[in-house]
CSV table of C-alpha atoms in Angstrom, one decimal:
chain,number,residue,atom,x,y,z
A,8,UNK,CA,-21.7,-2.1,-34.0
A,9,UNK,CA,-19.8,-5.5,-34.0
A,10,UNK,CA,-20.3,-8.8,-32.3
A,11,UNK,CA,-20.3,-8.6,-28.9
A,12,UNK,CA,-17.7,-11.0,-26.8
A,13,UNK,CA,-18.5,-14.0,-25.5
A,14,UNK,CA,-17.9,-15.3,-22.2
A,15,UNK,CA,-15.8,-14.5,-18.7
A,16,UNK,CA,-17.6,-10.6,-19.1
A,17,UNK,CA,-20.6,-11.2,-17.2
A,18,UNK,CA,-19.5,-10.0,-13.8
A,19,UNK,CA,-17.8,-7.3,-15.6
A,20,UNK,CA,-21.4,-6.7,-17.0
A,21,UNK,CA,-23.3,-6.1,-14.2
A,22,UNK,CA,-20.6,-3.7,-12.9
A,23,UNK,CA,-21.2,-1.8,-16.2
A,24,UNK,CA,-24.9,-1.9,-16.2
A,25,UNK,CA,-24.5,-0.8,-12.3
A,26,UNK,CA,-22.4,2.1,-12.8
A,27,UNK,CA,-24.0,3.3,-15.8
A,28,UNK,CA,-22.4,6.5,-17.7
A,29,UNK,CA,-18.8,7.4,-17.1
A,30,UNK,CA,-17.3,8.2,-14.0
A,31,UNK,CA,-16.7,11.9,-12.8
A,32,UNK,CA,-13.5,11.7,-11.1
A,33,UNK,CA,-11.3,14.8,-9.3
A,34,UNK,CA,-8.8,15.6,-11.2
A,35,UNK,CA,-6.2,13.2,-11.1
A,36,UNK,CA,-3.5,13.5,-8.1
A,37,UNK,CA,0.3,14.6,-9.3
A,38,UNK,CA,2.7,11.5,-8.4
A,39,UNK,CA,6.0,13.0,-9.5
A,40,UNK,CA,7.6,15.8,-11.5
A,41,UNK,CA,10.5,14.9,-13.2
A,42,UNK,CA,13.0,17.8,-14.5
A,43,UNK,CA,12.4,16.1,-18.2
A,44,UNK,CA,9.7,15.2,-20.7
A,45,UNK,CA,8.1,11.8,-20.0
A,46,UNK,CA,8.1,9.3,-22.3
A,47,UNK,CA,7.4,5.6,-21.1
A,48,UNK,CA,6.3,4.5,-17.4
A,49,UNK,CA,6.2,0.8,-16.6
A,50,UNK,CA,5.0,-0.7,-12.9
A,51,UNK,CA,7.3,-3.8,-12.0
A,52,UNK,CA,5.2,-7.0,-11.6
A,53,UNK,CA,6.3,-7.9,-8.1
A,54,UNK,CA,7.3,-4.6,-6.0
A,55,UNK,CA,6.3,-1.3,-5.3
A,56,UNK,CA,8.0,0.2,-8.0
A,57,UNK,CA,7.7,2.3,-10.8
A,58,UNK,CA,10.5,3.0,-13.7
A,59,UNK,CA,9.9,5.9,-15.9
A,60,UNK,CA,11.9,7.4,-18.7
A,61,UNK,CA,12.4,10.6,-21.1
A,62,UNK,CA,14.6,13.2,-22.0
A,63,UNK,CA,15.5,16.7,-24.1
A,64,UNK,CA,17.4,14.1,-26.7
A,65,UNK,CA,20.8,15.0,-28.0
A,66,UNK,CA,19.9,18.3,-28.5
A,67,UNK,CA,22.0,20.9,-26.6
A,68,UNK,CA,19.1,22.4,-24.1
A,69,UNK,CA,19.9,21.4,-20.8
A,70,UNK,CA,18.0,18.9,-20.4
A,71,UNK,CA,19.0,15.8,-19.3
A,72,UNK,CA,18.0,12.3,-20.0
A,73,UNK,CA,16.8,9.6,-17.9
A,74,UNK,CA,15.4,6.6,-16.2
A,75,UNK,CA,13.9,7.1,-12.6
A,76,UNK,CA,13.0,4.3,-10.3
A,77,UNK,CA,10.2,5.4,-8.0
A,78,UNK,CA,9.4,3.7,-5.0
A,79,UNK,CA,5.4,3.6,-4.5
A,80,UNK,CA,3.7,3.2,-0.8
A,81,UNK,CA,0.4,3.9,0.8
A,82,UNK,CA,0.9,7.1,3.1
A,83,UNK,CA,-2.3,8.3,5.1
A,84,UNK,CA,-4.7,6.5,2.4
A,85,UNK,CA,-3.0,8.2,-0.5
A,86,UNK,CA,-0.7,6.6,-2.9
A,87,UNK,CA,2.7,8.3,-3.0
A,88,UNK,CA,5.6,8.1,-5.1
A,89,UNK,CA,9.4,9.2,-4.0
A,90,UNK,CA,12.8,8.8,-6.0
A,91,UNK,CA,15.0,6.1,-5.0
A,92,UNK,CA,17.1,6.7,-8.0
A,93,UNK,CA,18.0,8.6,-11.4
A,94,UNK,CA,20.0,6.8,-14.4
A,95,UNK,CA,21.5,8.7,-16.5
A,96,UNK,CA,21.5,7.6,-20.0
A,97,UNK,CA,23.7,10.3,-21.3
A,98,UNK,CA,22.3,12.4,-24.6
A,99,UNK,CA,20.5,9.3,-25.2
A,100,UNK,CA,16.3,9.5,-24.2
A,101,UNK,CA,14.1,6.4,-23.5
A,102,UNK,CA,11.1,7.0,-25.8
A,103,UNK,CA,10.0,3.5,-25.4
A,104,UNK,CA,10.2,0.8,-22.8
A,105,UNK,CA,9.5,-3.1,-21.6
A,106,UNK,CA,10.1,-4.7,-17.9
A,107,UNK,CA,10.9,-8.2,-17.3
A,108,UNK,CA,11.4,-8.6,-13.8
A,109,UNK,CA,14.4,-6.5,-13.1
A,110,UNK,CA,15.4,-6.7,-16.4
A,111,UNK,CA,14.9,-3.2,-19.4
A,112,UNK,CA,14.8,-3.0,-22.8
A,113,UNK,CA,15.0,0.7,-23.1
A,114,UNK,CA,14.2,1.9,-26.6
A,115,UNK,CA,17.1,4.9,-27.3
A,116,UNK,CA,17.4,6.5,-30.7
A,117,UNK,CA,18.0,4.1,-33.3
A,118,UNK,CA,19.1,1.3,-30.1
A,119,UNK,CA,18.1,-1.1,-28.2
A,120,UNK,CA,19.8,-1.3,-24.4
A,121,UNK,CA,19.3,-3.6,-22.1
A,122,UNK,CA,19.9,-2.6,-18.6
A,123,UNK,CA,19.7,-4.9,-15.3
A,124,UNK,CA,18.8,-3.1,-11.7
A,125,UNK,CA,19.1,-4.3,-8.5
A,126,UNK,CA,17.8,-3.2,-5.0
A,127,UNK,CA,19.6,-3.5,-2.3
A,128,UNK,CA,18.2,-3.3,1.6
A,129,UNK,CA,18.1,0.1,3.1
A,130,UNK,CA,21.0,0.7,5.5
A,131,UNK,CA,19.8,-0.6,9.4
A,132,UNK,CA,18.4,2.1,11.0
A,133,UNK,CA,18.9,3.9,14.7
A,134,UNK,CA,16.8,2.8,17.1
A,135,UNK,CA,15.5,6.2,17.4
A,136,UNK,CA,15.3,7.3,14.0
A,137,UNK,CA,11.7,7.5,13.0
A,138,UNK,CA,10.6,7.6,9.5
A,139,UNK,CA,10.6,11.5,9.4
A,140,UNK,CA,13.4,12.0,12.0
A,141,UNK,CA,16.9,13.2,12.1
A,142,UNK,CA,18.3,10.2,12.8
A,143,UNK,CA,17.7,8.6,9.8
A,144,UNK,CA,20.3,7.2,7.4
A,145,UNK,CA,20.7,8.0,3.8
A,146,UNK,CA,19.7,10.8,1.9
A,147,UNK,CA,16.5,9.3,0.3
A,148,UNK,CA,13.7,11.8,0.5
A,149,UNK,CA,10.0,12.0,-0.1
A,150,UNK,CA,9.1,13.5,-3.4
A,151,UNK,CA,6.1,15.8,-3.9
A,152,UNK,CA,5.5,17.8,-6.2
A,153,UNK,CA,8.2,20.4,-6.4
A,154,UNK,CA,7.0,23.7,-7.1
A,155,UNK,CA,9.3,24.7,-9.3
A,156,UNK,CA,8.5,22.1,-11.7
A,157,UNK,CA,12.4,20.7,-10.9
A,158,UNK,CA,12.6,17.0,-9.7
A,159,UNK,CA,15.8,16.0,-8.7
A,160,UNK,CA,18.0,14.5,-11.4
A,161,UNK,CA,20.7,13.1,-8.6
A,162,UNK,CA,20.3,9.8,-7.1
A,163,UNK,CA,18.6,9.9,-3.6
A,164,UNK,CA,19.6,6.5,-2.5
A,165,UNK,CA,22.3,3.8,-3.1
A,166,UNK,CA,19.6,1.1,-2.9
A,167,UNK,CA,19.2,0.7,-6.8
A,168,UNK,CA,22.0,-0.2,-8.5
A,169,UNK,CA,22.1,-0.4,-12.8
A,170,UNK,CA,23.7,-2.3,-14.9
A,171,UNK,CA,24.2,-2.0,-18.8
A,172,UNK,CA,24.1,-5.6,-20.2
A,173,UNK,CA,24.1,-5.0,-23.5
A,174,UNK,CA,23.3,-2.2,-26.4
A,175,UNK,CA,22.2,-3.1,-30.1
A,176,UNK,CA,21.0,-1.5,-33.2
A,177,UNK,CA,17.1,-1.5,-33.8
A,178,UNK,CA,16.5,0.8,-36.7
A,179,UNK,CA,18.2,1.4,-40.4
A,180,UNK,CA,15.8,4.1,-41.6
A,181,UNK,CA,17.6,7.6,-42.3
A,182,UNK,CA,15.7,9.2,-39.1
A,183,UNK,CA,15.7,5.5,-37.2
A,184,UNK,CA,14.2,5.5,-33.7
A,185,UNK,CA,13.1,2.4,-32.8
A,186,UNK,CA,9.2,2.8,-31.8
A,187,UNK,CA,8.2,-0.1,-30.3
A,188,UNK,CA,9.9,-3.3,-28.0
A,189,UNK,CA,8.2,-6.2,-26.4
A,190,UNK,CA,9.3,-9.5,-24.3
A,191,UNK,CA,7.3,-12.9,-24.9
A,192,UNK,CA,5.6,-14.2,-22.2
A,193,UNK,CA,8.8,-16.2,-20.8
A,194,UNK,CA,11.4,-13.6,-21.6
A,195,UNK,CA,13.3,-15.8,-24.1
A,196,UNK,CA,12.8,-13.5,-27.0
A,197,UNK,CA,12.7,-10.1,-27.4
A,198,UNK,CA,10.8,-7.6,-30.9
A,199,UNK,CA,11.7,-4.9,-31.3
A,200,UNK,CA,10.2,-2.3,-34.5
A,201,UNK,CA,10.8,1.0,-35.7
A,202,UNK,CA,10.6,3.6,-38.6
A,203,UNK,CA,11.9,1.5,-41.4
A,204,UNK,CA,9.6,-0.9,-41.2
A,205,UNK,CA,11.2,-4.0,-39.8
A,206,UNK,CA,10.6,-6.5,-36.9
A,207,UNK,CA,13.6,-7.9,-35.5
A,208,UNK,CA,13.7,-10.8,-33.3
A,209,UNK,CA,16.5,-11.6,-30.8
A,210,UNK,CA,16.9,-14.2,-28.7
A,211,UNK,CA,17.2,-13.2,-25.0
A,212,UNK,CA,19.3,-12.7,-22.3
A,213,UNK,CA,22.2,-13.1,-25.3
A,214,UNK,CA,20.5,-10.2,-27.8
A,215,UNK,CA,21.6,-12.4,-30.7
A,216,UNK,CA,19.1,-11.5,-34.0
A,217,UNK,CA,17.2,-14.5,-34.6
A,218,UNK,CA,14.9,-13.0,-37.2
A,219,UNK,CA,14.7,-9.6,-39.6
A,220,UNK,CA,12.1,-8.7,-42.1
A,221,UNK,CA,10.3,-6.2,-43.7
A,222,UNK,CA,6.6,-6.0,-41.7
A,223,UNK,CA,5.5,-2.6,-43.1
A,224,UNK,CA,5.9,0.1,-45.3
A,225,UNK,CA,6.8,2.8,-42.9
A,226,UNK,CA,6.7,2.9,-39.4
A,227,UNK,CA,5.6,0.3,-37.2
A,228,UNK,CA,3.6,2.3,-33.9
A,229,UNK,CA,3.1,-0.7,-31.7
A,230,UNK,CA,3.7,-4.2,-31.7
A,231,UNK,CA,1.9,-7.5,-29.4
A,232,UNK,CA,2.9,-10.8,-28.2
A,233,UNK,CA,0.5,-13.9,-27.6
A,234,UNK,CA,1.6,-16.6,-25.7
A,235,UNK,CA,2.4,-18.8,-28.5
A,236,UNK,CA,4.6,-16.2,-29.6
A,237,UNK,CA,2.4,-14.9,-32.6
A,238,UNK,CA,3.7,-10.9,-33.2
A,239,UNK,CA,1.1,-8.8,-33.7
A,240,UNK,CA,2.3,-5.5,-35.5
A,241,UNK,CA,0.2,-1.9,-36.1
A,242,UNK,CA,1.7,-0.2,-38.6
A,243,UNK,CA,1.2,3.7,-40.3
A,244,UNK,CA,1.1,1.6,-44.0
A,245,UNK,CA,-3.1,1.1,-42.6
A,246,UNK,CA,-2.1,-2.7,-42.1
A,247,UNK,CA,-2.2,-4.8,-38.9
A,248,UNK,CA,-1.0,-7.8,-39.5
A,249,UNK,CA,-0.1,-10.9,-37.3
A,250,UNK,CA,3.0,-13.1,-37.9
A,251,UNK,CA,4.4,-15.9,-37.1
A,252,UNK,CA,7.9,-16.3,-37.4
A,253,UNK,CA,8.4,-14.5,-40.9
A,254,UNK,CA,5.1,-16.2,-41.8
A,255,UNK,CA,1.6,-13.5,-42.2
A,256,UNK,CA,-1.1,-15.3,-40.3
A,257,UNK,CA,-3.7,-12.8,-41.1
A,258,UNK,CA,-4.3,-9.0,-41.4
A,259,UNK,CA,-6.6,-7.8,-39.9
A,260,UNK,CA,-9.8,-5.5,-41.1
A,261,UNK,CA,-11.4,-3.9,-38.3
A,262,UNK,CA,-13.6,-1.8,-40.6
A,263,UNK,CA,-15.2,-4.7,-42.8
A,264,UNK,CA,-18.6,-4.9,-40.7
A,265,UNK,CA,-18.1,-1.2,-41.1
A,266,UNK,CA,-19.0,-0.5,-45.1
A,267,UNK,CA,-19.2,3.5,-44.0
A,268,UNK,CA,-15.4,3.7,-43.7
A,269,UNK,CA,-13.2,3.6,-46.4
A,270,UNK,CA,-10.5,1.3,-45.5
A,271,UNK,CA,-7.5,4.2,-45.7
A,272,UNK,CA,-9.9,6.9,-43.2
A,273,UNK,CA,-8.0,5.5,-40.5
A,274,UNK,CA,-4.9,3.5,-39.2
A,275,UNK,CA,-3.6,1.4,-36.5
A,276,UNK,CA,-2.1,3.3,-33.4
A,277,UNK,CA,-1.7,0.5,-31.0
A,278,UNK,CA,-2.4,-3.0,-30.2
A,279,UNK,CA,-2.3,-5.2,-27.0
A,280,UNK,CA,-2.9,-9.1,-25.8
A,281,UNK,CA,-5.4,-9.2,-22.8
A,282,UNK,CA,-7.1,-11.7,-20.6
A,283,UNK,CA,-10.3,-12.5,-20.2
A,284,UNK,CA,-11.9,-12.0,-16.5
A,285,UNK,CA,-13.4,-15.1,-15.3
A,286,UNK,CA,-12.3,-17.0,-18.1
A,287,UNK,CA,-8.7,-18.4,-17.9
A,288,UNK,CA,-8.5,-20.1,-21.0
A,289,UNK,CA,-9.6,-17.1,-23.6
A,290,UNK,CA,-7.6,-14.5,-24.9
A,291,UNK,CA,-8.4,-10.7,-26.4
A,292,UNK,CA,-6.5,-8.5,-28.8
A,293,UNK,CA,-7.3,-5.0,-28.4
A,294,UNK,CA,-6.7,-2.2,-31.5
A,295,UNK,CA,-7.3,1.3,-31.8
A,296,UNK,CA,-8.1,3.1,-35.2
A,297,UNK,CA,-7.3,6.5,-35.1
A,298,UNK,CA,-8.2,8.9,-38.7
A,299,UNK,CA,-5.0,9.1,-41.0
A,300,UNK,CA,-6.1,12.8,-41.9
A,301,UNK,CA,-6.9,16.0,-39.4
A,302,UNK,CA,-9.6,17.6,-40.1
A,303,UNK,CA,-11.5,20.7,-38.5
A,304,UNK,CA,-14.2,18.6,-36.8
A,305,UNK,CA,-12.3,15.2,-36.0
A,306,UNK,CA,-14.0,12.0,-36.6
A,307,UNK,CA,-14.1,9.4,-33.3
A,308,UNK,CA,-11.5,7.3,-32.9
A,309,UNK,CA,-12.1,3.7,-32.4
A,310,UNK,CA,-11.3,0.7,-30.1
A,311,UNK,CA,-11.7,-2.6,-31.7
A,312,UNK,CA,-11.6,-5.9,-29.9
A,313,UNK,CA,-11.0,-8.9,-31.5
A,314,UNK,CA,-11.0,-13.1,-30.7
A,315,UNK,CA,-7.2,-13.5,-29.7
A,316,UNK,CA,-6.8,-16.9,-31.5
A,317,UNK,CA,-8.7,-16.5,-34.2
A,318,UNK,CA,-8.1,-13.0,-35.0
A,319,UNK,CA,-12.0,-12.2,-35.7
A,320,UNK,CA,-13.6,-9.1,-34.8
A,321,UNK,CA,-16.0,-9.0,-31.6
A,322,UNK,CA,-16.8,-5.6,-30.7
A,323,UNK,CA,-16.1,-1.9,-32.0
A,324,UNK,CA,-17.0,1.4,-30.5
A,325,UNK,CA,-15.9,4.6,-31.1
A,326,UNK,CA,-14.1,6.5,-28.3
A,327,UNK,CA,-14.3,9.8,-28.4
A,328,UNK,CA,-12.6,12.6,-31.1
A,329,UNK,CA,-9.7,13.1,-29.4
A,330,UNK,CA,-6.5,10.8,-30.9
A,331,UNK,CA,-5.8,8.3,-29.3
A,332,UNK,CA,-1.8,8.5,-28.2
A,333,UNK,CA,-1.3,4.9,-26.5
A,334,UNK,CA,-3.0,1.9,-24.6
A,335,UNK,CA,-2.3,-0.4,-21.7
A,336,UNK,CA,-4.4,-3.5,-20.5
A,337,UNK,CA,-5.1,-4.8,-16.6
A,338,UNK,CA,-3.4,-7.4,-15.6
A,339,UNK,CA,-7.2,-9.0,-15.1
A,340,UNK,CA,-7.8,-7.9,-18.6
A,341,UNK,CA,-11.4,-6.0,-16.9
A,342,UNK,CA,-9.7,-2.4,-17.9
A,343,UNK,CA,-8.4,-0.7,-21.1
A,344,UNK,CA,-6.4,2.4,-20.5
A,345,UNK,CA,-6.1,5.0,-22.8
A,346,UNK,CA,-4.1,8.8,-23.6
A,347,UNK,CA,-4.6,11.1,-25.9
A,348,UNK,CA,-2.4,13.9,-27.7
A,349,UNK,CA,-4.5,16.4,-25.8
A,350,UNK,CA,-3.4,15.1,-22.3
A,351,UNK,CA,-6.5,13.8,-22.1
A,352,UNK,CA,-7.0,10.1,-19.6
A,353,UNK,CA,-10.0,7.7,-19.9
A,354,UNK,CA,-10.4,4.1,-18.5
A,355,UNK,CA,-12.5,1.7,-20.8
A,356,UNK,CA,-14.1,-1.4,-19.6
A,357,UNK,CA,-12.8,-4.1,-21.7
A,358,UNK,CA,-16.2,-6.3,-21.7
A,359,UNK,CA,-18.4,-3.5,-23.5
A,360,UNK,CA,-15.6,-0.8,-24.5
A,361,UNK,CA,-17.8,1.3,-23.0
A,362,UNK,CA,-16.2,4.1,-20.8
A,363,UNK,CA,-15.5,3.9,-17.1
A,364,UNK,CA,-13.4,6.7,-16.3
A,365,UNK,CA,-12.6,10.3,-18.2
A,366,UNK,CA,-10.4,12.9,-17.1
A,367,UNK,CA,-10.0,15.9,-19.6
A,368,UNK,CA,-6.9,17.1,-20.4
A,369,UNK,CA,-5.2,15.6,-17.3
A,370,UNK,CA,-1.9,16.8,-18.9
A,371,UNK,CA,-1.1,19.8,-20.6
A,372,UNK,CA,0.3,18.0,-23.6
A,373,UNK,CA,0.0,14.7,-25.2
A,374,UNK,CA,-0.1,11.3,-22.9
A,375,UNK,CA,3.0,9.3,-24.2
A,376,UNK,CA,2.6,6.2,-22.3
A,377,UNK,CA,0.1,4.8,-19.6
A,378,UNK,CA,0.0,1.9,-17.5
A,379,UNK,CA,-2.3,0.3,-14.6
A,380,UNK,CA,-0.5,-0.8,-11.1
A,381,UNK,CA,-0.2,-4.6,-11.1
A,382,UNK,CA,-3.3,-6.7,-9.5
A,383,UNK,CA,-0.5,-9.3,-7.7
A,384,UNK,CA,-0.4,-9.2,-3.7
A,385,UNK,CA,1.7,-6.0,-3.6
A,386,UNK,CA,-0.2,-4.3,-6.6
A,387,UNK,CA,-3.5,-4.9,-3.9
A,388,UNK,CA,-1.4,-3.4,-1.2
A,389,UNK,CA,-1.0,0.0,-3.2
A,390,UNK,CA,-5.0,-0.1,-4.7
A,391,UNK,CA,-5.3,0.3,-0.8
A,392,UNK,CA,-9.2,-1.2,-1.8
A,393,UNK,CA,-9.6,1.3,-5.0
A,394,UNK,CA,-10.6,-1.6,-8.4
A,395,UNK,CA,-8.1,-0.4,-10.8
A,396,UNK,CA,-5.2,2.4,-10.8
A,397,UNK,CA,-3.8,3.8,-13.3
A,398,UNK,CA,-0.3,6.0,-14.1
A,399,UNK,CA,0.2,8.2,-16.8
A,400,UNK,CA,3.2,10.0,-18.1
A,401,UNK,CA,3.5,13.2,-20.3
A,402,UNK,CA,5.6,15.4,-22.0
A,403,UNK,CA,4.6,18.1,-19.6
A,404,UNK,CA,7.3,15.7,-16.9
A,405,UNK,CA,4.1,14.6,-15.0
A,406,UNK,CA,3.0,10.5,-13.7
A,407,UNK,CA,-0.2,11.3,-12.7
A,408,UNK,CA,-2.5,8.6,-10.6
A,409,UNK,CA,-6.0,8.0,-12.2
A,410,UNK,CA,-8.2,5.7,-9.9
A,411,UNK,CA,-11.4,3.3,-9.9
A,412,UNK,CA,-12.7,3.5,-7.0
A,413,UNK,CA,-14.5,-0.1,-6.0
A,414,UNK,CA,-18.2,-0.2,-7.4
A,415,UNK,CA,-20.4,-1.5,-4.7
A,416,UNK,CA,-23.0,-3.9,-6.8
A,417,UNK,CA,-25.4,-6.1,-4.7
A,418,UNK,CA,-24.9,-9.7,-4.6
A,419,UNK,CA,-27.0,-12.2,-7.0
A,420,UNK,CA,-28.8,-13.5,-4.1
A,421,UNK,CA,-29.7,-10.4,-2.8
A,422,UNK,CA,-31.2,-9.4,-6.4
A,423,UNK,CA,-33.0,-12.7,-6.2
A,424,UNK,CA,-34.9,-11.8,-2.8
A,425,UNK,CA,-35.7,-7.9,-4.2
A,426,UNK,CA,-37.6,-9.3,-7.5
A,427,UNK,CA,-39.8,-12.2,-4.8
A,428,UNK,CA,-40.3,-9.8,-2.6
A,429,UNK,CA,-41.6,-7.1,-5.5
A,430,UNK,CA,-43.5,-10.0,-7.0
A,431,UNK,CA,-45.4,-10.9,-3.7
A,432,UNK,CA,-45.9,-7.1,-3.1
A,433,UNK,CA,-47.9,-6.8,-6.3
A,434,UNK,CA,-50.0,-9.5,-5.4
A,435,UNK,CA,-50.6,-8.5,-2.1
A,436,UNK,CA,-51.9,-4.7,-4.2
A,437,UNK,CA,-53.8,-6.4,-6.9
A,438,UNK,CA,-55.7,-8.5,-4.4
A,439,UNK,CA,-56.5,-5.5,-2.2
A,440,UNK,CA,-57.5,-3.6,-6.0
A,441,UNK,CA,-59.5,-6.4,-7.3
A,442,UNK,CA,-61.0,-8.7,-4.4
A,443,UNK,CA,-60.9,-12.0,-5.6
A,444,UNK,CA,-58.1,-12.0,-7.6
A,445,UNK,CA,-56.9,-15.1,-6.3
C-alpha cells in the first residue's frame, strides 16, 4: 500500500524482520500523578528533565493549573521521576507546548506565553547526609505514585526558578484556543495556530508578528517545521498543506494511490519532521489520517509517510481503529509514537510503519500528548540500555513510561558464517544420500 522508503532503513529493517509481530510489553510503569489533567509533556534536550502541563481551566472546580518540572534519574534499574517544581499559571491551563532549551512557549487559552526557567545547584550537603537521610537539606522529595491520586501542587525545591518573558495573543476565533506552537530549528521564529484558522509567525526571543494569514478553514490540529523553515500545517478543513512564507508549496493527498477512499473519509490529526536513521542528509514527514465521521465499527486510522523535500508519498499503513490523539518522532527518527482517545500507547517503526510496541488502554482516558526521552549522552544515561523510551500524559493526571527494550539481532558476519556453514552441511548430506554426487 504505497511506495516503500528508500534508504538509511536497512538496519532498522533487519530489526523489524527480527522482532517480527508487535511487542507484548507489561503494562506501562506510573511516572507521576499530578493533582490535574495532563495536557502536554516535553523531555528537555540536554538534562534529565521533564516539563509537563495541564489544568481544570478557568472553571471554578478546584483544580488548579500548571506546569511541573520533573527531575528524571535511574534508581535500582528503574527510571523514576520526582517534582523539583510546580508553576502556577493561575486559571490559565497549558494545553499545548514547545521547549527550546530552557526556553517555553506554553499554549494558554487564546495566548501564547513565553516563560524562561533556570536551575540552580542543589544547596551543599552535610557530610553525613546520605541521599535518604535526615540530614539532608531542602524539602525536595521523591515522588511515587501517591495513592490518593494527589501530587503535590507546592514547589518541592528552590532549584527551578521561572520567568514570564513575555505573553501574546494567538487566536481571534469566538472559542480561540490556540492548538498548536512550534520553534524552527534555530529558535529564531516561532508558529503558532489555532481554531480560526490562522498561522502566525513571530520572530523570536522579541515575539514580534512577522507573518498572519488564513491557512485553513477551521482549526488547525498540528503544525511542522523543516529546516529550511517550510510550515507544514494539518488542518480539520481535510487539507494539509505546506507553506512557505505566505506562499502554498503543495497540499498534500495522502489518499491518491488510495482510489477506495473518498477524499473527505478522513482528515489530518497530526504531522511531524523526522530524520532518517543512517542517512544524514534525508528527511521524512510523517501524517496521520484519522475518519472525519464515528461510526459503529470504526474504520483504521492511518499513518502516512512521505519524502520530506519533495512532499511525495512513500508508504501508508493503517494503524489500528482506535483514533489516533497525537504523535511524537525519536530524535533518531527509528520510532513513531502514537496515543489514542482511548488511552491507548503503541510505538511504530518509522522504516515500515509497522508496529513495535502496543499497550491497550494505558490510560483511562484519551492520550493528549506523548513524547520519547532524548537519544543525546544524558537521554542514554536514563534508557539505562532500553532502545527507545517513551512518556505519555493523560487526562487521567498520569506520565506513564513505555519502553523498547534493546533487540538482540546477530551481526552480518555472523549471518554470513550460519548460511556457509548450512550450505556445506547440505553437501556433506547429499553426498552421504547420493554417493557420487561430487
Amino acid at each position: 500500500m504505497g511506495r516503500g522508503g528508500r534508504g538509511g532503513g536497512a538496519l532498522t529493517q533487519r530489526r523489524a524482520d527480527v522482532c517480527g509481530a508487535a511487542m507484548a510489553p507489561r503494562r506501562p510503569a506510573e511516572l507521576y500523578r499530578a493533582p490535574f489533567p495532563l495536557y502536554t509533556v516535553r523531555l528537555h534536550p540536554r538534562r534529565p528533565l521533564a516539563i509537563t502541563a495541564g489544568g481544570g481551566g478557568a472553571a471554578k472546580t478546584g483544580i488548579r493549573n500548571g506546569v511541573h518540572f520533573l527531575q528524571l534519574e535511574q534508581i535500582g534499574g528503574q527510571l523514576s521521576a520526582s517534582l523539583l517544581h510546580s508553576h502556577d499559571t493561575e486559571t490559565r491551563a497549558t494545553m499545548t507546548m514547545a521547549l527550546a532549551d530552557d526556553i517555553i512557549a506554553a499554549g494558554q487559552d487564546a495566548s501564547c506565553h513565553i516563560l524562561r526557567f533556570s536551575l540552580q545547584a542543589p544547596e551543599a550537603k552535610s557530610s553525613s547526609a546520605g541521599r535518604n537521610g535526615s540530614g539532608e537539606k531542602g524539602p525536595r522529595k521523591r515522588k511515587g505514585p501517591s495513592p490518593t491520586g494527589q501530587g503535590d501542587t507546592q514547589s518541592q525545591t528552590s532549584e527551578v526558578t521561572v520567568e514570564s518573558l513575555h505573553s501574546v495573543r494567538t487566536d481571534f476565533s469566538p472559542d480561540a484556543l490556540q492548538k498548536a506552537v512550534r520553534f524552527n530549528a534555530d529558535c529564531s521564529l516561532l508558529v503558532t495556530g489555532g481554531a480560526d484558522g490562522f498561522l502566525r509567525l513571530w520572530e523570536f526571543p522579541s515575539m514580534k508578528k512577522t507573518l498572519e494569514f488564513k491557512a485553513h478553514d477551521g482549526e488547525i490540529e498540528d503544525i511542522a517545521l523543516g529546516p529550511d523553515n517550510k510550515v507544514v500545517t494539518a488542518g480539520r478543513d481535510f487539507q494539509c498543506c505546506v507553506w512557505q512564507q505566505d506562499q502554498l508549496v503543495t497540499g498534500l493527498r495522502w489518499n491518491e494511490n488510495l482510489p477506495g477512499i473518498p477524499d473527505k473519509a478522513y482528515r489530518y490529526q497530526a504531522c511531524r519532521f523526522g530524520a532518517v536513521e543512517d542517512n544524514a542528509g534525508a528527511l521524512r514527514l510523517y501524517t496521520v489520517q484519522v475518519p472525519h465521521k464515528r461510526e459503529r465499527r470504526p474504520p483504521p486510522c492511518y499513518l502516512t509517510k512521505w519524502d520530506g523535500k519533495s512532499f511525495l508519498p512513500l508508504l501508508t499503513r493503517p494503524c489500528g481503529n482506535e483514533v489516533i490523539s497525537c504523535l511524537s518522532i525519536s530524535d533518531s527518527g527509528t520510532f513513531l509514537g502514537l496515543g489514542t482517545v482511548t488511552g491507548s500507547v503503541a510505538i511504530h517503526i518509522a522504516f515500515s510503519l509497522q508496529r513495535l510496541y502496543y499497550v491497550k488502554e494505558a490510560h483511562g482516558i484519551v492520550v493528549t500528548d506523548v513524547a520519547f526521552v532524548p537519544e543525546s549522552r544524558g537521554g542514554q544515561e536514563l534508557l539505562a540500555g532500553n532502545e527507545a523510551a517513551l512518556l505519555s500524559v493523560a487526562v487521567d493526571s498520569r506520565c506513564k513510561l513505555h519502553l523498547v527494550p534493546s533487540r538482540r539481532s546477530l551481526p552480518i558476519w555472523l549471518l554470513l558464517l550460519l548460511c556457509a556453514g548450512l550450505i556445506v552441511v547440505a553437501i556433506l548430506l547429499l553426498q552421504l544420500a547420493f554417493p557420487g554426487f561430487l
